[in-house]
Short mmCIF file of C-alpha atoms in Angstrom, two decimals:
data_model
loop_
_atom_site.label_atom_id
_atom_site.label_comp_id
_atom_site.label_asym_id
_atom_site.label_seq_id
_atom_site.Cartn_x
_atom_site.Cartn_y
_atom_site.Cartn_z
CA UNK Q 1 11.15 20.77 19.13
CA UNK Q 2 10.25 24.47 18.90
CA UNK Q 3 6.94 25.48 20.51
CA UNK Q 4 4.16 26.39 18.05
CA UNK Q 5 1.95 29.45 18.34
CA UNK Q 6 -1.34 28.85 20.24
CA UNK Q 7 -3.46 28.53 17.08
CA UNK Q 8 -1.14 25.98 15.45
CA UNK Q 9 -0.67 24.14 18.74
CA UNK Q 10 -4.45 23.74 19.06
CA UNK Q 11 -4.71 22.49 15.45
CA UNK Q 12 -1.92 19.95 15.97
CA UNK Q 13 -3.46 18.70 19.24
CA UNK Q 14 -6.84 18.26 17.56
CA UNK Q 15 -5.25 16.56 14.55
CA UNK Q 16 -3.28 14.07 16.67
CA UNK Q 17 -6.41 13.32 18.71
CA UNK Q 18 -8.26 12.65 15.45
CA UNK Q 19 -5.53 10.26 14.24
CA UNK Q 20 -5.53 8.42 17.55
CA UNK Q 21 -9.27 8.13 18.12
CA UNK Q 22 -10.76 8.15 14.62
CA UNK Q 23 -7.98 6.51 12.60
CA UNK Q 24 -6.72 4.30 15.46
CA UNK Q 25 -3.05 4.99 14.62
CA UNK Q 26 -0.29 3.57 16.80
CA UNK Q 27 2.02 5.67 18.97
CA UNK Q 28 4.90 5.28 16.50
CA UNK Q 29 2.74 6.45 13.60
CA UNK Q 30 1.44 9.42 15.60
CA UNK Q 31 4.98 10.47 16.40
CA UNK Q 32 5.96 10.26 12.72
CA UNK Q 33 3.03 12.50 11.75
CA UNK Q 34 3.96 14.99 14.49
CA UNK Q 35 7.49 15.21 13.12
CA UNK Q 36 6.19 15.90 9.60
CA UNK Q 37 4.01 18.76 10.86
CA UNK Q 38 6.85 20.15 12.96
CA UNK Q 39 9.09 20.42 9.89
CA UNK Q 40 6.50 22.68 8.24
CA UNK Q 41 5.99 24.72 11.44
CA UNK Q 42 9.74 25.28 11.73
CA UNK Q 43 9.79 26.46 8.10
CA UNK Q 44 6.88 28.88 8.64
CA UNK Q 45 7.97 30.32 11.98
CA UNK Q 46 10.68 32.81 10.84
CA UNK Q 47 8.04 34.65 8.80
CA UNK Q 48 5.45 34.54 11.56
CA UNK Q 49 3.16 32.36 9.43
CA UNK Q 50 0.52 29.90 10.64
CA UNK Q 51 -0.94 26.68 9.24
CA UNK Q 52 -4.01 28.79 8.45
CA UNK Q 53 -1.93 30.95 6.07
CA UNK Q 54 -0.25 28.23 4.00
CA UNK Q 55 -0.74 28.58 0.22
CA UNK Q 56 0.27 26.19 -2.59
CA UNK Q 57 3.34 28.36 -3.31
CA UNK Q 58 4.44 27.87 0.31
CA UNK Q 59 4.22 24.11 -0.11
CA UNK Q 60 6.30 24.21 -3.31
CA UNK Q 61 8.95 26.29 -1.52
CA UNK Q 62 8.85 24.03 1.54
CA UNK Q 63 9.52 20.89 -0.55
CA UNK Q 64 12.35 22.74 -2.32
CA UNK Q 65 13.80 23.66 1.08
CA UNK Q 66 13.73 19.99 2.14
CA UNK Q 67 15.65 19.14 -1.02
CA UNK Q 68 18.20 21.91 -0.34
CA UNK Q 69 19.06 20.51 3.08
CA UNK Q 70 19.63 17.02 1.67
CA UNK Q 71 16.35 15.28 2.50
CA UNK Q 72 15.98 12.37 0.04
CA UNK Q 73 13.08 12.26 -2.44
CA UNK Q 74 11.65 9.25 -0.60
CA UNK Q 75 11.65 11.15 2.69
CA UNK Q 76 10.20 14.21 0.96
CA UNK Q 77 7.31 12.06 -0.26
CA UNK Q 78 6.71 10.74 3.26
CA UNK Q 79 6.68 14.27 4.74
CA UNK Q 80 4.34 15.51 2.00
CA UNK Q 81 2.03 12.55 2.60
CA UNK Q 82 1.82 13.47 6.30
CA UNK Q 83 1.04 17.09 5.45
CA UNK Q 84 -1.64 16.10 2.95
CA UNK Q 85 -3.31 14.20 5.79
CA UNK Q 86 -3.06 17.28 8.05
CA UNK Q 87 -4.63 19.69 5.57
CA UNK Q 88 -7.39 17.25 4.63
CA UNK Q 89 -8.22 17.09 8.33
CA UNK Q 90 -8.18 20.90 8.62
CA UNK Q 91 -10.70 21.17 5.77
CA UNK Q 92 -12.80 18.38 7.25
CA UNK Q 93 -12.90 20.03 10.67
CA UNK Q 94 -13.47 23.57 9.38
CA UNK Q 95 -10.08 25.08 10.23
CA UNK Q 96 -9.62 26.23 6.64
CA UNK Q 97 -11.66 26.15 3.40
CA UNK Q 98 -9.04 24.65 1.08
CA UNK Q 99 -6.19 22.14 0.91
CA UNK Q 100 -2.92 23.80 -0.24
CA UNK Q 101 -1.35 20.39 -0.99
CA UNK Q 102 -4.10 19.28 -3.39
CA UNK Q 103 -2.23 20.15 -6.59
CA UNK Q 104 1.32 19.64 -5.28
CA UNK Q 105 3.02 16.77 -7.16
CA UNK Q 106 4.98 14.23 -5.16
CA UNK Q 107 8.77 14.29 -5.67
CA UNK Q 108 10.01 11.72 -8.18
CA UNK Q 109 11.74 8.88 -6.36
CA UNK Q 110 12.39 6.54 -9.27
CA UNK Q 111 11.85 2.79 -9.07
CA UNK Q 112 13.35 1.31 -5.93
CA UNK Q 113 13.31 -2.45 -5.66
CA UNK Q 114 14.23 -3.70 -2.18
CA UNK Q 115 16.89 -6.30 -1.56
CA UNK Q 116 15.69 -9.90 -1.35
CA UNK Q 117 17.28 -12.88 0.41
CA UNK Q 118 17.19 -16.47 -0.79
CA UNK Q 119 16.27 -19.30 1.56
CA UNK Q 120 19.96 -20.32 1.55
CA UNK Q 121 21.01 -16.84 2.67
CA UNK Q 122 18.43 -16.91 5.47
CA UNK Q 123 19.80 -20.31 6.55
CA UNK Q 124 23.32 -18.85 6.59
CA UNK Q 125 22.17 -15.96 8.79
CA UNK Q 126 20.50 -18.34 11.24
CA UNK Q 127 23.60 -20.54 11.43
CA UNK Q 128 26.06 -17.63 11.83
CA UNK Q 129 27.98 -17.08 15.10
CA UNK Q 130 26.97 -20.43 16.63
CA UNK Q 131 27.08 -20.85 20.41
CA UNK Q 132 25.06 -22.58 23.11
CA UNK Q 133 23.32 -19.57 24.64
CA UNK Q 134 19.55 -18.99 24.77
CA UNK Q 135 20.03 -15.74 22.83
CA UNK Q 136 21.54 -17.57 19.85
CA UNK Q 137 18.43 -19.74 19.65
CA UNK Q 138 16.27 -16.63 20.13
CA UNK Q 139 17.97 -14.96 17.17
CA UNK Q 140 17.40 -18.03 14.99
CA UNK Q 141 13.72 -17.96 15.91
CA UNK Q 142 13.46 -14.23 15.17
CA UNK Q 143 15.03 -14.54 11.72
CA UNK Q 144 12.89 -17.56 10.84
CA UNK Q 145 9.68 -15.93 12.07
CA UNK Q 146 10.36 -12.78 10.05
CA UNK Q 147 11.10 -14.83 6.94
CA UNK Q 148 8.37 -17.47 7.33
CA UNK Q 149 5.58 -15.12 8.41
CA UNK Q 150 6.49 -11.80 6.78
CA UNK Q 151 6.03 -9.79 9.97
CA UNK Q 152 6.92 -6.14 10.38
CA UNK Q 153 9.57 -5.70 13.07
CA UNK Q 154 7.06 -3.82 15.28
CA UNK Q 155 4.69 -6.79 14.97
CA UNK Q 156 7.45 -9.20 15.94
CA UNK Q 157 8.53 -7.25 19.03
CA UNK Q 158 4.88 -7.02 20.18
CA UNK Q 159 4.20 -10.75 19.66
CA UNK Q 160 2.85 -12.39 22.81
CA UNK Q 161 2.89 -16.00 23.97
CA UNK Q 162 -0.91 -15.83 23.82
CA UNK Q 163 -0.62 -15.00 20.09
CA UNK Q 164 1.18 -18.24 19.15
CA UNK Q 165 -1.03 -21.24 18.43
CA UNK Q 166 1.29 -24.19 17.90
CA UNK Q 167 -1.51 -26.75 17.60
CA UNK Q 168 -3.23 -24.84 14.81
CA UNK Q 169 0.03 -23.66 13.23
CA UNK Q 170 -0.79 -19.91 13.32
CA UNK Q 171 0.34 -16.68 14.91
CA UNK Q 172 -2.05 -13.82 15.63
CA UNK Q 173 -0.50 -10.56 14.46
CA UNK Q 174 -1.55 -7.08 15.55
CA UNK Q 175 -0.70 -4.83 12.64
CA UNK Q 176 -1.11 -1.17 11.76
CA UNK Q 177 -4.25 0.49 13.11
CA UNK Q 178 -4.58 -2.33 15.69
CA UNK Q 179 -5.90 -4.63 12.93
CA UNK Q 180 -5.45 -8.33 13.63
CA UNK Q 181 -4.64 -11.06 11.13
CA UNK Q 182 -3.76 -14.74 11.34
CA UNK Q 183 -0.57 -15.88 9.60
CA UNK Q 184 0.34 -19.57 9.18
CA UNK Q 185 3.54 -20.86 10.77
CA UNK Q 186 5.83 -23.02 8.66
CA UNK Q 187 7.12 -26.24 10.15
CA UNK Q 188 10.59 -24.69 10.37
CA UNK Q 189 9.23 -21.65 12.22
CA UNK Q 190 7.38 -23.92 14.68
CA UNK Q 191 10.60 -25.82 15.43
CA UNK Q 192 12.71 -22.68 15.91
CA UNK Q 193 10.09 -20.99 18.10
CA UNK Q 194 9.63 -24.12 20.19
CA UNK Q 195 13.42 -24.45 20.66
CA UNK Q 196 13.60 -20.81 21.81
CA UNK Q 197 10.66 -21.11 24.20
CA UNK Q 198 12.31 -24.17 25.77
CA UNK Q 199 15.30 -21.92 26.64
CA UNK Q 200 13.39 -18.72 27.35
CA UNK Q 201 12.93 -19.87 30.95
CA UNK Q 202 16.70 -19.52 31.48
CA UNK Q 203 16.26 -15.72 31.35
CA UNK Q 204 14.76 -14.03 34.48
CA UNK Q 205 11.66 -12.23 33.18
CA UNK Q 206 10.90 -8.73 34.48
CA UNK Q 207 7.43 -8.08 35.93
CA UNK Q 208 4.94 -7.12 33.24
CA UNK Q 209 7.03 -8.69 30.45
CA UNK Q 210 5.79 -12.24 30.94
CA UNK Q 211 3.71 -12.54 27.75
CA UNK Q 212 6.29 -11.26 25.26
CA UNK Q 213 7.71 -14.04 23.09
CA UNK Q 214 11.08 -12.40 22.48
CA UNK Q 215 13.09 -11.01 25.41
CA UNK Q 216 16.50 -9.40 25.78
CA UNK Q 217 19.16 -10.70 28.13
CA UNK Q 218 17.71 -8.58 30.96
CA UNK Q 219 14.23 -10.08 30.64
CA UNK Q 220 12.52 -7.14 28.91
CA UNK Q 221 10.83 -7.20 25.50
CA UNK Q 222 12.95 -6.34 22.49
CA UNK Q 223 12.90 -2.97 20.74
CA UNK Q 224 12.95 -2.49 16.97
CA UNK Q 225 16.51 -1.14 17.19
CA UNK Q 226 17.71 -4.27 19.00
CA UNK Q 227 16.29 -6.48 16.24
CA UNK Q 228 17.79 -4.26 13.53
CA UNK Q 229 21.27 -4.45 15.06
CA UNK Q 230 21.04 -8.23 15.48
CA UNK Q 231 19.85 -8.83 11.89
CA UNK Q 232 22.61 -6.64 10.43
CA UNK Q 233 25.24 -8.38 12.54
CA UNK Q 234 24.04 -11.85 11.55
CA UNK Q 235 23.97 -10.89 7.86
CA UNK Q 236 27.55 -9.59 8.07
CA UNK Q 237 28.68 -12.73 9.89
CA UNK Q 238 27.07 -14.83 7.14
CA UNK Q 239 29.05 -12.93 4.50
CA UNK Q 240 25.96 -11.39 2.88
CA UNK Q 241 26.92 -8.21 1.01
CA UNK Q 242 23.52 -6.56 0.73
CA UNK Q 243 21.74 -3.73 2.51
CA UNK Q 244 19.90 -5.80 5.09
CA UNK Q 245 17.26 -4.90 7.68
CA UNK Q 246 14.41 -6.84 9.34
CA UNK Q 247 12.17 -5.52 6.54
CA UNK Q 248 14.38 -7.36 4.02
CA UNK Q 249 13.10 -10.64 5.46
CA UNK Q 250 9.51 -9.43 5.01
CA UNK Q 251 10.25 -8.55 1.37
CA UNK Q 252 11.86 -11.96 0.91
CA UNK Q 253 8.77 -13.69 2.33
CA UNK Q 254 6.47 -11.91 -0.13
CA UNK Q 255 8.76 -12.41 -3.10
CA UNK Q 256 9.16 -16.14 -2.38
CA UNK Q 257 5.37 -16.52 -2.26
CA UNK Q 258 4.89 -14.68 -5.54
CA UNK Q 259 7.61 -16.68 -7.30
CA UNK Q 260 5.98 -19.83 -5.94
CA UNK Q 261 2.69 -18.89 -7.62
CA UNK Q 262 0.72 -17.39 -4.70
CA UNK Q 263 -2.13 -15.03 -5.56
CA UNK Q 264 -1.38 -11.34 -4.98
CA UNK Q 265 -4.55 -10.92 -2.89
CA UNK Q 266 -3.41 -13.71 -0.56
CA UNK Q 267 0.00 -12.05 -0.17
CA UNK Q 268 -1.79 -8.76 0.59
CA UNK Q 269 -3.76 -10.42 3.41
CA UNK Q 270 -0.69 -12.15 4.86
CA UNK Q 271 1.32 -8.91 4.86
CA UNK Q 272 -1.56 -6.88 6.31
CA UNK Q 273 -1.49 -4.31 3.50
CA UNK Q 274 -4.57 -2.10 3.43
CA UNK Q 275 -4.20 -1.47 -0.31
CA UNK Q 276 -3.34 -3.95 -3.06
CA UNK Q 277 -1.24 -1.19 -4.64
CA UNK Q 278 1.30 -1.58 -1.82
CA UNK Q 279 1.60 -5.29 -2.50
CA UNK Q 280 2.08 -4.77 -6.23
CA UNK Q 281 5.73 -3.76 -5.71
CA UNK Q 282 6.42 -7.50 -5.59
CA UNK Q 283 5.15 -7.96 -9.15
CA UNK Q 284 7.98 -5.62 -10.20
CA UNK Q 285 10.44 -7.74 -8.24
CA UNK Q 286 9.16 -10.86 -9.95
CA UNK Q 287 9.42 -9.23 -13.39
CA UNK Q 288 13.02 -8.26 -12.65
CA UNK Q 289 13.86 -11.85 -11.74
CA UNK Q 290 12.22 -13.16 -14.91
CA UNK Q 291 14.15 -10.67 -17.04
CA UNK Q 292 17.43 -11.77 -15.43
CA UNK Q 293 16.64 -15.42 -16.18
CA UNK Q 294 15.96 -14.59 -19.85
CA UNK Q 295 19.20 -12.60 -20.19
CA UNK Q 296 21.22 -15.38 -18.61
CA UNK Q 297 19.68 -18.43 -20.29
CA UNK Q 298 17.91 -17.57 -23.56
CA UNK Q 299 20.03 -18.64 -26.59
CA UNK Q 300 19.62 -15.23 -28.23
CA UNK Q 301 21.44 -13.65 -25.27
CA UNK Q 302 24.30 -16.14 -24.98
CA UNK Q 303 27.74 -15.27 -26.44
CA UNK Q 304 28.23 -16.54 -29.99
CA UNK Q 305 30.31 -19.68 -30.39
CA UNK Q 306 33.58 -18.48 -32.04
CA UNK Q 307 34.02 -21.88 -33.73
CA UNK Q 308 30.88 -21.36 -35.84
#
């Protein structure tokens, strides 16, 4: 990462401090925002420009430059969102009088509906690659917890033994911004977690890792990358030809609830979404499923009987 000039470096330090202390963002989120700012700094540096000099035309050209180097529209939107946050902070804290991103439209990403797994596909993933090791049972418990509770992968890897309440049938989840929520455990999730915890003692636990529910073979807590690799491998072993990630199981949780008649506000609370607008993507998923059912089963869409 190229070093910024002293003025920009001071602005970025102040901005990150604001996100950490005032907005209570996690380390991963802070790092993502830093990367967004660094992209703009790298773009400005050849011309000797500063964050104080940025005009709306610069932002238009910057987004165009991201497109030229192959950054996807979705990623462009994420970078622009991070920069909007930066410039709003600069106005708020008196670094500059205006926000050059205020009138910049977000790149068009089109409608993207995430992949969804059925309960049968989740079962197939859990049953794939059977063996008698503790890690096989751990992987079953991970997949079931993601699907039954709708956790983000970062929430799953941070889950502690002190966060699981078997008697009450809940897990305590620490989500974005250190916000806590309680999510019910299904009977299946309770059984899979209990089976894993019975075998967890077969793995020597490293000092300081004692409270983590999910451990790797060396006794340390799992990383997001470890879970991603495991989920992809299990999906492939189950013969599932879809683009799968841990987040797919979260989408599947929400979609199953909506199709079962759950209220959107309840789904919002269970997922830990700050805005109902984020949860509304699942109404589009449900509409797509309804349309497919009509096309497949309504008599007006069935092939004509040639004998008539």
